[in-house]
Coordinates of C-alpha atoms and ligand atoms in Angstrom, one line a residue:
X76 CA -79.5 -149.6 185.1
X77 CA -77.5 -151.0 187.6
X78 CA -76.7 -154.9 187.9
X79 CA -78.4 -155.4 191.8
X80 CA -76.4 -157.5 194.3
X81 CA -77.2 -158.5 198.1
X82 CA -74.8 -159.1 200.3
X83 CA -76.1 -160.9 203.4
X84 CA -74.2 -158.9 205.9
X85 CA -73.6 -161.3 208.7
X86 CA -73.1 -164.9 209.8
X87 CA -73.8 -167.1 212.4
X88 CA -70.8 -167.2 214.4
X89 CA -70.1 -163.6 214.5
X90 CA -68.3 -162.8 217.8
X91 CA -71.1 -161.5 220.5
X92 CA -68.9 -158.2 220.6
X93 CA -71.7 -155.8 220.1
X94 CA -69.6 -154.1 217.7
X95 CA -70.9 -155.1 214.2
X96 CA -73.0 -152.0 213.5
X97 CA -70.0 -150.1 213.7
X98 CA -68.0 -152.3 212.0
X99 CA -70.9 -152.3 208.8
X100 CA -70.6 -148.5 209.4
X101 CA -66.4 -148.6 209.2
X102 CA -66.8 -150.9 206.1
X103 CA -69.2 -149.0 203.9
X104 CA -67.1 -147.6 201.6
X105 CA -65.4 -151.0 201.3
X106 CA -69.0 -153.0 200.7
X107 CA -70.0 -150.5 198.6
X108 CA -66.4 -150.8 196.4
X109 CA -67.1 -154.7 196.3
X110 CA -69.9 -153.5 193.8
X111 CA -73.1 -154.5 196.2
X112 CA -76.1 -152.2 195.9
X113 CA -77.7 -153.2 198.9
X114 CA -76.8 -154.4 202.3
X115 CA -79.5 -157.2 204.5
X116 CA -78.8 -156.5 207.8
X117 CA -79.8 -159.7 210.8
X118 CA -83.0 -158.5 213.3
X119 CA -81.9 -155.6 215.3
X120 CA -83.9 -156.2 218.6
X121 CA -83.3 -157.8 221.7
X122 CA -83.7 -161.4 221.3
X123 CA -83.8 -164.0 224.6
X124 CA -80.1 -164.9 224.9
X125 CA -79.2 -161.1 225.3
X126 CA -75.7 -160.5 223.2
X127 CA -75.7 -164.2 222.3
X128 CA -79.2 -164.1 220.3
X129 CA -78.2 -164.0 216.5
X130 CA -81.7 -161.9 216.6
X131 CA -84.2 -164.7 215.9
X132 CA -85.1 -165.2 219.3
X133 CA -87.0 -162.2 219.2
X134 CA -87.8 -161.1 222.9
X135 CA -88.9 -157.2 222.5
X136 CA -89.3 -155.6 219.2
X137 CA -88.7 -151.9 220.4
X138 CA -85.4 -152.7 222.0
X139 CA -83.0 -151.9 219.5
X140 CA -79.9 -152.3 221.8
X141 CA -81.5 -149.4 224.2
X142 CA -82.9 -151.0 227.3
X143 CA -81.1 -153.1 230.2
X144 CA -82.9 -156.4 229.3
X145 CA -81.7 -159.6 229.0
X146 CA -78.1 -158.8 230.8
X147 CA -77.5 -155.7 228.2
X148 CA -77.7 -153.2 226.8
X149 CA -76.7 -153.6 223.1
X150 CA -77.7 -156.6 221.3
X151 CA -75.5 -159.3 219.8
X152 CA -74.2 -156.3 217.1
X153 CA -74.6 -153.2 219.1
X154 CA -76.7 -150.5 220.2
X155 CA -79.6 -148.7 218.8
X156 CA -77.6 -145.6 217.7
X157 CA -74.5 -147.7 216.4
X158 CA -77.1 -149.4 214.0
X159 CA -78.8 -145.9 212.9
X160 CA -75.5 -144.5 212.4
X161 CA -74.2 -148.0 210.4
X162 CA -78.2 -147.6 208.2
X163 CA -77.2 -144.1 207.5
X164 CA -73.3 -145.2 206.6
X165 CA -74.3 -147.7 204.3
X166 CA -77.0 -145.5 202.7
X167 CA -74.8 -142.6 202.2
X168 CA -72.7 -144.7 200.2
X169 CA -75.6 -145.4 197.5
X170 CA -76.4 -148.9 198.9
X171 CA -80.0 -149.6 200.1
X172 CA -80.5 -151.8 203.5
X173 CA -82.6 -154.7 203.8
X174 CA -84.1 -155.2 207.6
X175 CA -84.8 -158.8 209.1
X176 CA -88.4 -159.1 210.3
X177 CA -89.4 -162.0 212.2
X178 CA -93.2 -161.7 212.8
X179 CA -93.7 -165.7 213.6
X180 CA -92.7 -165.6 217.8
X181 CA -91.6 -164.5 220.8
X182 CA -89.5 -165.6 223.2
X183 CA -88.2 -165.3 227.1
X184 CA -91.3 -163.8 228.6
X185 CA -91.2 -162.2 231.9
X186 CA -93.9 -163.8 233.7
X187 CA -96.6 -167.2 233.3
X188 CA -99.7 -167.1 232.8
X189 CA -102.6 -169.9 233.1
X190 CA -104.2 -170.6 230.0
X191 CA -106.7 -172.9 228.8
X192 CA -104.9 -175.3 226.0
X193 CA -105.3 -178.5 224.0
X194 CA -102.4 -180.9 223.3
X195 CA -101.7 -181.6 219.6
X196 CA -99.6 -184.2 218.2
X197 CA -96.1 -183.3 217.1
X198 CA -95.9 -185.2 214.1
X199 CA -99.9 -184.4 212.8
X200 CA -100.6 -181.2 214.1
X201 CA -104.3 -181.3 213.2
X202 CA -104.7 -184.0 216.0
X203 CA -105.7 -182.7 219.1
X204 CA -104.6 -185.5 221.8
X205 CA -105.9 -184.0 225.0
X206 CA -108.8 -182.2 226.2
X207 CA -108.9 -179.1 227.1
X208 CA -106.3 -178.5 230.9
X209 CA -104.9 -175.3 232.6
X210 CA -101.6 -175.4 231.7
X211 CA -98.8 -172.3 233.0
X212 CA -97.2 -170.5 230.0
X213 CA -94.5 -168.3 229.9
X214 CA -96.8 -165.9 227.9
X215 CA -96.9 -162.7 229.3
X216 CA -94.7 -160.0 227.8
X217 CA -94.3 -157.1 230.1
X218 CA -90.9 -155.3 229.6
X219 CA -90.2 -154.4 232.7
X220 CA -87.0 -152.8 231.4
X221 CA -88.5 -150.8 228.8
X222 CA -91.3 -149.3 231.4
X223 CA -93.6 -148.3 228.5
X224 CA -91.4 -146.5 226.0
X225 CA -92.8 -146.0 222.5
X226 CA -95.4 -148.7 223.3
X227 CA -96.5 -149.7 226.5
X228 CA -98.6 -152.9 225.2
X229 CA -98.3 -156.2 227.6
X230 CA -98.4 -159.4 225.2
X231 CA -100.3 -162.5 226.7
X232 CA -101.2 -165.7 226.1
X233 CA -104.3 -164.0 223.7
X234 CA -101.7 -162.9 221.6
X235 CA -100.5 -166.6 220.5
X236 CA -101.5 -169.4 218.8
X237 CA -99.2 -171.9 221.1
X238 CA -96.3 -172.9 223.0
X239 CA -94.4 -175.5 223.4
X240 CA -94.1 -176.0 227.7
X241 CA -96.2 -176.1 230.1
X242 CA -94.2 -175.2 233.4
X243 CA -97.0 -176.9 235.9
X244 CA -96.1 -180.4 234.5
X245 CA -92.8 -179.4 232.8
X246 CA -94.4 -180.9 230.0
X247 CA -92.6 -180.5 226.8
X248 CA -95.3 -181.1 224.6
X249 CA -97.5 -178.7 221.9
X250 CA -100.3 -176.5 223.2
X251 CA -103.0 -174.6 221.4
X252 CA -104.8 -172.5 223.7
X253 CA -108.5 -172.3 223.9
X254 CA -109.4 -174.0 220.8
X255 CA -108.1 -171.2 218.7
X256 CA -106.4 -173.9 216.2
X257 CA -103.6 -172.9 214.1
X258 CA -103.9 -170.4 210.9
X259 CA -105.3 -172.6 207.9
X260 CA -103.1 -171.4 204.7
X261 CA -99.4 -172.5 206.0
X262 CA -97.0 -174.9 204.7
X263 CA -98.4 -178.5 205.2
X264 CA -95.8 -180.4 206.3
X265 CA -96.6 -183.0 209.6
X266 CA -100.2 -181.6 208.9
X267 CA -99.5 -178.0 209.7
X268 CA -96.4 -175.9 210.0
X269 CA -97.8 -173.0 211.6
X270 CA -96.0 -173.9 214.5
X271 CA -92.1 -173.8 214.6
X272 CA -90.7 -172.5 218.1
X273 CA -91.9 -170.1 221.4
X274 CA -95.1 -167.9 221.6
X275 CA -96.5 -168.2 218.2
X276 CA -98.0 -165.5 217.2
X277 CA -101.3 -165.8 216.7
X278 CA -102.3 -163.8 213.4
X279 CA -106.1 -164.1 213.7
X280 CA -106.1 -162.0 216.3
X281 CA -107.0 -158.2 215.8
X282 CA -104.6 -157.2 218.7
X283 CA -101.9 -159.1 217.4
X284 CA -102.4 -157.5 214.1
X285 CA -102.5 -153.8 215.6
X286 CA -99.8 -154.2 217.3
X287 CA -97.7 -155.4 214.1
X288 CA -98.3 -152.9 212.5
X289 CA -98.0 -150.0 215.0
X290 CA -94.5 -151.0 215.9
X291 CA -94.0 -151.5 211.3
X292 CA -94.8 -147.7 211.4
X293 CA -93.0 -146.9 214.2
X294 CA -89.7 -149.1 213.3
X295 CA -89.8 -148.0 209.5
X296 CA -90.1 -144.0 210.5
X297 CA -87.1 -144.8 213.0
X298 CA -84.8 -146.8 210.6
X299 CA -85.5 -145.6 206.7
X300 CA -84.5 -148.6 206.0
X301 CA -84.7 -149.8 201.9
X302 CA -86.8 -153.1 202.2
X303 CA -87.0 -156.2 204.4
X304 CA -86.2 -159.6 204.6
X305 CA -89.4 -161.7 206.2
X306 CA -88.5 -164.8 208.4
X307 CA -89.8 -168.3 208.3
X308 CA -92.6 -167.0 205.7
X309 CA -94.2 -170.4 205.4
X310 CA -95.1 -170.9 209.3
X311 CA -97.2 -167.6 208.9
X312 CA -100.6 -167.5 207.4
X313 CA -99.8 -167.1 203.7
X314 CA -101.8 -163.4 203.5
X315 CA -101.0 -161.9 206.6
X316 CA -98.2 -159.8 205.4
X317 CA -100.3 -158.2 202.5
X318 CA -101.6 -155.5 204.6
X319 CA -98.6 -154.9 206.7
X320 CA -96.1 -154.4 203.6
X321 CA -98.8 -152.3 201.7
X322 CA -99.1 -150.5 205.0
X323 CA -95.4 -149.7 204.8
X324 CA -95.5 -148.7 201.4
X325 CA -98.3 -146.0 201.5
X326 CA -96.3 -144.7 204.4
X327 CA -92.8 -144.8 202.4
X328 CA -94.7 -143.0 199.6
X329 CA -92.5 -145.6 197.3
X330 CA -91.9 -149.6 196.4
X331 CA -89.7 -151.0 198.0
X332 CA -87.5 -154.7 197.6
X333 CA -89.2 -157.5 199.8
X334 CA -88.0 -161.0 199.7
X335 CA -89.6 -164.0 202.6
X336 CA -87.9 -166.6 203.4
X337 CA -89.8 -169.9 202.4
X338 CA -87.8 -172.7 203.5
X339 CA -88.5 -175.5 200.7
X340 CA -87.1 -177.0 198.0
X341 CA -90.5 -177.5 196.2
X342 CA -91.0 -175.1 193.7
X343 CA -94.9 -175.5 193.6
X344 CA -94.8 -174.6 197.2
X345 CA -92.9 -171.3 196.5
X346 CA -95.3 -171.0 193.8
X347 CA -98.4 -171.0 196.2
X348 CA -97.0 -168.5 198.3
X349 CA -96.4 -165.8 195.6
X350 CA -100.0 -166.5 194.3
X351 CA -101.4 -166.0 198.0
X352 CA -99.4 -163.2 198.8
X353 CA -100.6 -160.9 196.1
X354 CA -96.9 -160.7 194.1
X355 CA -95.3 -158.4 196.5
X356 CA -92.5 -160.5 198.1
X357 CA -89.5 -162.0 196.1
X358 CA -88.7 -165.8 197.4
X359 CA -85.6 -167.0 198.0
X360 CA -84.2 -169.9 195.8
X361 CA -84.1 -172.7 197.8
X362 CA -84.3 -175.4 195.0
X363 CA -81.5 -173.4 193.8
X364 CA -79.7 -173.7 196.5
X365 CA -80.2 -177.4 197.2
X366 CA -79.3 -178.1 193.4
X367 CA -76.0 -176.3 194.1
X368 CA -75.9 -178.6 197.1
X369 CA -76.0 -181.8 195.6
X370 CA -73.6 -180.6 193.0
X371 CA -71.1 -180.0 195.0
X372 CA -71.3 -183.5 196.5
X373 CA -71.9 -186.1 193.8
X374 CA -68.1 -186.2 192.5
X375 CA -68.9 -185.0 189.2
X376 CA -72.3 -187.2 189.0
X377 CA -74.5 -184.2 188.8
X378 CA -76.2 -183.3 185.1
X379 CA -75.0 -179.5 185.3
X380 CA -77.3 -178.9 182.4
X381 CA -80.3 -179.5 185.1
X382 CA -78.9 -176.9 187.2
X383 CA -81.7 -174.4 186.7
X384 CA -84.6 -177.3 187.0
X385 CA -87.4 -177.0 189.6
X386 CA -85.9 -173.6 190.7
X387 CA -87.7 -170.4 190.6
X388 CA -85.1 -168.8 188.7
X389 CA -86.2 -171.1 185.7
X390 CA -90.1 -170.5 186.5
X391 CA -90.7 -167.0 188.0
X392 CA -87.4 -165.1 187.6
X393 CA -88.9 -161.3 188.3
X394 CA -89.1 -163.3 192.1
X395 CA -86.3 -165.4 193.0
X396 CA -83.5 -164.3 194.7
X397 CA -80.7 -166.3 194.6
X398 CA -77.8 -167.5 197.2
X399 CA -75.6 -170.1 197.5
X400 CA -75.3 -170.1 201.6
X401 CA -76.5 -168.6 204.3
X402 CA -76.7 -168.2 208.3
X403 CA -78.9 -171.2 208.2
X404 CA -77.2 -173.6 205.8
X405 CA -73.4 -173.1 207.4
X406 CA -71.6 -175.4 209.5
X407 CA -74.1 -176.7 212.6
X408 CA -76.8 -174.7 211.7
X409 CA -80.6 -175.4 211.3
X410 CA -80.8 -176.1 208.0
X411 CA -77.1 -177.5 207.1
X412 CA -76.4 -177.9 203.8
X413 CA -72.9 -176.5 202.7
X414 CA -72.1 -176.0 199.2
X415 CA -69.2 -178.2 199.5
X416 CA -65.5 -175.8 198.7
X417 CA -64.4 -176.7 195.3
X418 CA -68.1 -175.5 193.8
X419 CA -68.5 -172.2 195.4
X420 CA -67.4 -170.3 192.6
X421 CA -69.5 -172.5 190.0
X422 CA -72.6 -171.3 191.9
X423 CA -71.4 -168.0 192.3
X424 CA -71.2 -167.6 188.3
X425 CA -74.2 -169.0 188.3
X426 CA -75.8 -166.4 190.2
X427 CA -73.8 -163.4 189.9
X428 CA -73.3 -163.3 186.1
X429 CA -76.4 -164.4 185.0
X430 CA -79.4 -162.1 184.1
X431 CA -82.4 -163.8 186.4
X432 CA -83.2 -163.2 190.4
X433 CA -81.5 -160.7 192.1
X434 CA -78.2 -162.6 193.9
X435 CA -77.3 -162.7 197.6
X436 CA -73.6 -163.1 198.7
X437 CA -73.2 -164.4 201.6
X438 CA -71.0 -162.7 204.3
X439 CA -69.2 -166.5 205.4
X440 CA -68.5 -166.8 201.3
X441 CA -67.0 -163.3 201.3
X442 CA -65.1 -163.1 204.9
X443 CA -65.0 -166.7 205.8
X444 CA -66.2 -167.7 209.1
X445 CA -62.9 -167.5 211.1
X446 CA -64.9 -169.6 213.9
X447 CA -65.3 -172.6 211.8
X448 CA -62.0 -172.3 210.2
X449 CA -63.7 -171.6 206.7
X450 CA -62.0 -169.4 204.5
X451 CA -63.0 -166.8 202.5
X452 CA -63.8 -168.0 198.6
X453 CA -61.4 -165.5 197.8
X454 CA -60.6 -163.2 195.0
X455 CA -62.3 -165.2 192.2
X456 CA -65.5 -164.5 194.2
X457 CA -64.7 -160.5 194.3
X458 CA -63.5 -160.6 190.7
X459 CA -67.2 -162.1 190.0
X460 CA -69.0 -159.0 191.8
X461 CA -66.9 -156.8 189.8
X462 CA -67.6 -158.5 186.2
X463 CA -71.6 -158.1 187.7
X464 CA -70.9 -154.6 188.2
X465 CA -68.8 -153.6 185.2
X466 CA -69.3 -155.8 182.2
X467 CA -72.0 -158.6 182.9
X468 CA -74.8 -156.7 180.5
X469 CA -76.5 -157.5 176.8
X470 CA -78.1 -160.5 175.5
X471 CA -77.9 -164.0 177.4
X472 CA -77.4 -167.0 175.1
X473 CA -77.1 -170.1 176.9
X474 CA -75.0 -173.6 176.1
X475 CA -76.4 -176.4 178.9
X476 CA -76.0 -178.8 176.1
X477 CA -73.6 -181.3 178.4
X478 CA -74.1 -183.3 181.7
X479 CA -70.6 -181.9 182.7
X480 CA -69.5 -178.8 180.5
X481 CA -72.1 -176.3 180.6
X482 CA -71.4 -172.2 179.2
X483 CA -73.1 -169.3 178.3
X484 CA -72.5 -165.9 177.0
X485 CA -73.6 -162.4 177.8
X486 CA -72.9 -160.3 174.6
X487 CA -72.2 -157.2 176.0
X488 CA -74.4 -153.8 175.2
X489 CA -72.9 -150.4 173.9
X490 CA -73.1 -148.4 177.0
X491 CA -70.8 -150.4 179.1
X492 CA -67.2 -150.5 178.0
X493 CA -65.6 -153.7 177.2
X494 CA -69.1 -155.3 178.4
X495 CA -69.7 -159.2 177.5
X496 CA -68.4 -162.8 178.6
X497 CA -68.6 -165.9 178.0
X498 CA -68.4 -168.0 181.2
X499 CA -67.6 -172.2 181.1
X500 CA -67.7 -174.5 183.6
X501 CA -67.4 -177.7 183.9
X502 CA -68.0 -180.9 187.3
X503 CA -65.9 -183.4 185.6
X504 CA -62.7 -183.5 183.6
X505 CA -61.1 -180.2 181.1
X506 CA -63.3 -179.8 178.3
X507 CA -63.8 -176.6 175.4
X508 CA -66.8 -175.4 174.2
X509 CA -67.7 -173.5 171.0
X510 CA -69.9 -170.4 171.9
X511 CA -70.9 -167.1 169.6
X512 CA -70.4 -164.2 172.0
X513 CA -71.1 -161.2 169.6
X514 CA -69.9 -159.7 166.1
X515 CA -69.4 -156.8 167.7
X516 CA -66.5 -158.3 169.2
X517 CA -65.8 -159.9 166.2
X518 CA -61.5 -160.5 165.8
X519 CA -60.9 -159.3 169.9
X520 CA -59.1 -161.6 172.0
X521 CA -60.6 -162.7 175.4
X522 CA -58.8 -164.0 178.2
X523 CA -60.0 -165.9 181.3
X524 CA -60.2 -163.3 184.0
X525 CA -59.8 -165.9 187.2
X526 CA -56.4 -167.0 185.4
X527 CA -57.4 -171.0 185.5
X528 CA -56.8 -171.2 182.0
X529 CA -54.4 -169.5 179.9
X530 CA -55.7 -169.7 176.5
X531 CA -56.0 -166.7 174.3
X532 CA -59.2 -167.2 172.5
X533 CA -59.4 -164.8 169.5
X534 CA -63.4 -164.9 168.4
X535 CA -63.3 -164.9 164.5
X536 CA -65.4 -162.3 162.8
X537 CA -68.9 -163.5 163.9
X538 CA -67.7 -163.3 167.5
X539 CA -67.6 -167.0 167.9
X540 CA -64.9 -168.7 170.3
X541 CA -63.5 -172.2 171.1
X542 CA -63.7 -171.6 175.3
X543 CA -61.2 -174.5 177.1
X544 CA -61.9 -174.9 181.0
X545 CA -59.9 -177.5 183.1
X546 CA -60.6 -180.5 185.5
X547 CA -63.5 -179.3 187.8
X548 CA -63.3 -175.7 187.0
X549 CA -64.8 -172.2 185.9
X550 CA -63.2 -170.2 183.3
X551 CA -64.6 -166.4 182.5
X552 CA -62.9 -165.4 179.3
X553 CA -63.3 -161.4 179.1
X554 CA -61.9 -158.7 176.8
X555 CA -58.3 -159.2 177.5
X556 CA -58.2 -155.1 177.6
X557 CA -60.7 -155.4 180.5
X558 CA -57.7 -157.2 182.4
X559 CA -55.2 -154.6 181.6
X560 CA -58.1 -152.3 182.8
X561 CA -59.2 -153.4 185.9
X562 CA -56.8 -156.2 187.4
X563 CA -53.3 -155.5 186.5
Ligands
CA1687 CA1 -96.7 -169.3 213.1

């Protein structure tokens, strides 16, 4: 079985060239050398901002980059057959894609609408704080530049939950409309999340619902894609997406990979939502991530042998998926929280050569993000992806039996040639650690393969190793013939 790797194939700050589905489809070959198996892909419709909208602004689900709306054409990455022909590039080359599905609003509607509504407060959003007033919405979804093809179904104000405007009074404020309230099971924070930004769809309506799930069919026959990626999970009733995604998998005749995005670093929160969503979506790590934050910026402070604690990794492996950064956490984003330079690659072997969750590498980690001047990790990161690939399989013993010098070993299995490692990292100053990778490699010398240390550690015949690693660094010592192999 194959060792499964994500890579998260954009970032932010892409330029708004339109040309990124045919640069995916130019650079399959490539991704698929790096030792990925599968490829998430950002939302593929027309979002408000036209070729500006990283895709989260979600104006018109059937305009793939096909229709003249919102100043274009293409979207942000390109057209609707550029992205079929990059699905169908990536796939031929054995990698599965991941689609971006972002069910919780619209934005830039056409026209306004009047609409009964109730203000709610911002900070307790189960406190109502006006009665009922007319307000004028921009609500009404008609597409004027799609004129009915594939779907010719005009979203109004029925359709949502809320807004956040009201253009008679150019009141920025929060509006439910007529009473409906917001869903009940969401994320609780300021009372209820259920609202984040736009329309918010409102999925306690039947309508709503149908229309979902038509355009699911619809988008899934068009695409073939592998699996999806859910958005902002937590601002959308907990259950909703049960029916949708089983919907999608009686039509797929298959399973498919699923993982929401639950933005939280409480694990008992991540833990609800897998209960209430019947086990069929993977959860990012966010604990994960934030411990990897924090890390990276307490100078050596941080007890690496907590590194796994309150994460799902630790608590529900079979559904985390792990990441170091992402399109959110980078540079001036949302939800910034930068795994600072120096740690990257600590988190990195954390993820990529460990047996629990399925890792995600980001593409501002692989590429850099040229406009933030942030460079790529570099090779140590592509040398990780291919240890994943080639060697990272057996047994896991761990050693997180120091505040600053943690280790741990894979022993390697008998299919995989040269296979085991034993991996030591460390937040603080050098240190060595004494780990047992396997008497099968009893007497074989291992080398580290990122070169920060040179020590030739020759296991004795039990397979056990003295492991050195230097100030603030990661050492993966590997079958020195692996080197000779595969590096030189
Ligand atoms: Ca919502």
């Amino acid at each position: 079985m194959k060792n499964e790797v994500i890579l998260q194939g954009f970032e932010w700050d892409l330029p708004a060239d339109s040309q990124h589905w045919n640069r995916l489809k130019e650079m399959s070959s490539e991704l698929k050398d790096y030792g990925f198996t599968a490829v998430w892909l950002p939302p593929a419709y027309k979002g408000t901002a036209g070729v500006e909208d990283v895709g989260y602004g979600v104006y018109d689900y059937y305009d793939l980059g096909e229709f003249d709306q919102k100043g274009s054409i293409p979207t942000k990455y390109g057209t609707k057959d550029e992205y079929l022909e990059a699905i169908k590039a990536l796939q031929d080359q054995g990698l599965e894609v991941y689609a971006d599905i972002v069910f919780n609003h619209l934005i830039g509607a056409d026209e306004k609408e009047t609409a009964p509504a109730v203000k709610y407060s911002w900070d307790n959003r189960n406190k109502p704080i006006s009665d009922e007033e007319e307000i004028e919405a921009w609500t009404k979804f008609t597409f004027p530049g799609r004129k009915g093809k594939y779907n010719d179904y005009v979203w109004t104000w029925k359709n949502f939950s809320g807004v956040d405007y009201d253009d008679r009074t150019n009141d920025h404020a929060l509006f439910n409309f007529a009473q409906k309230g917001w869903e009940d099971q969401v994320d609780d924070e300021m009372g209820n999340y259920d609202y984040l930004m736009g329309c918010d769809l409102d999925m306690e309506n039947p309508e709503t619902i149908e229309q979902l799930d038509k355009w699911g069919k619809w988008y899934q026959e068009l695409t073939n894609v592998d699996g999806y990626r859910l958005d902002a999970v937590k601002h959308i009733e907990f259950n909703y997406y049960v029916n949708w995604l089983l919907n999608r998998r009686e039509e797929k005749g298959k399973d498919f990979f699923v993982v929401g995005e639950y933005w939280s670093g409480d694990l008992p929160k991540l833990e609800e939502y897998l209960d209430s969503s019947g086990n069929l979506i993977h959860l990012f790590d966010v604990p994960l991530h934030y411990n990897f934050y924090e890390a990276s910026h307490s100078n050596g402070a941080y007890d690496m042998s907590q590194i796994f604690a309150g994460t799902l990794t630790a608590s529900r492996e079979d559904y985390a998926v792990t990441f170091v950064d992402n399109h959110d956490t980078q540079v001036g984003q949302s939800l910034q929280s930068w795994v600072d330079g120096w740690f990257k690659v600590h988190a990195y072997a954390l993820i990529l050569l460990r047996k629990a969750g399925v890792p995600v590498v980001f593409w501002g980690d692989l590429f850099g993000i040229p406009e933030q001047g942030i460079e790529p990790v570099g090779e140590d990161l592509e040398n990780l992806l291919k240890l994943r690939e080639k060697i990272s399989f057996g047994n896991q013993v761990d050693y997180f039996d120091d505040p600053n010098c943690i280790g741990w070993v894979l022993t390697g299995d008998y299919e995989h040639e040269l296979s085991g490692l034993a991996v030591v990292m460390t937040n603080a100053q050098g240190a060595e650690k004494e780990m047992t990778i396997s008497a099968i490699h009893g007497g074989e010398t291992y080398v580290d393969i990122l070169r920060n240390n040179e020590a030739k550690v020759v296991l004795d015949e039990t397979g056990k190793g003295i492991f050195p690693v230097n100030d603030g660094q990661v050492s993966v010592y590997v079958d020195e013939r692996l080197v000779e192999k595969y590096y030189s």
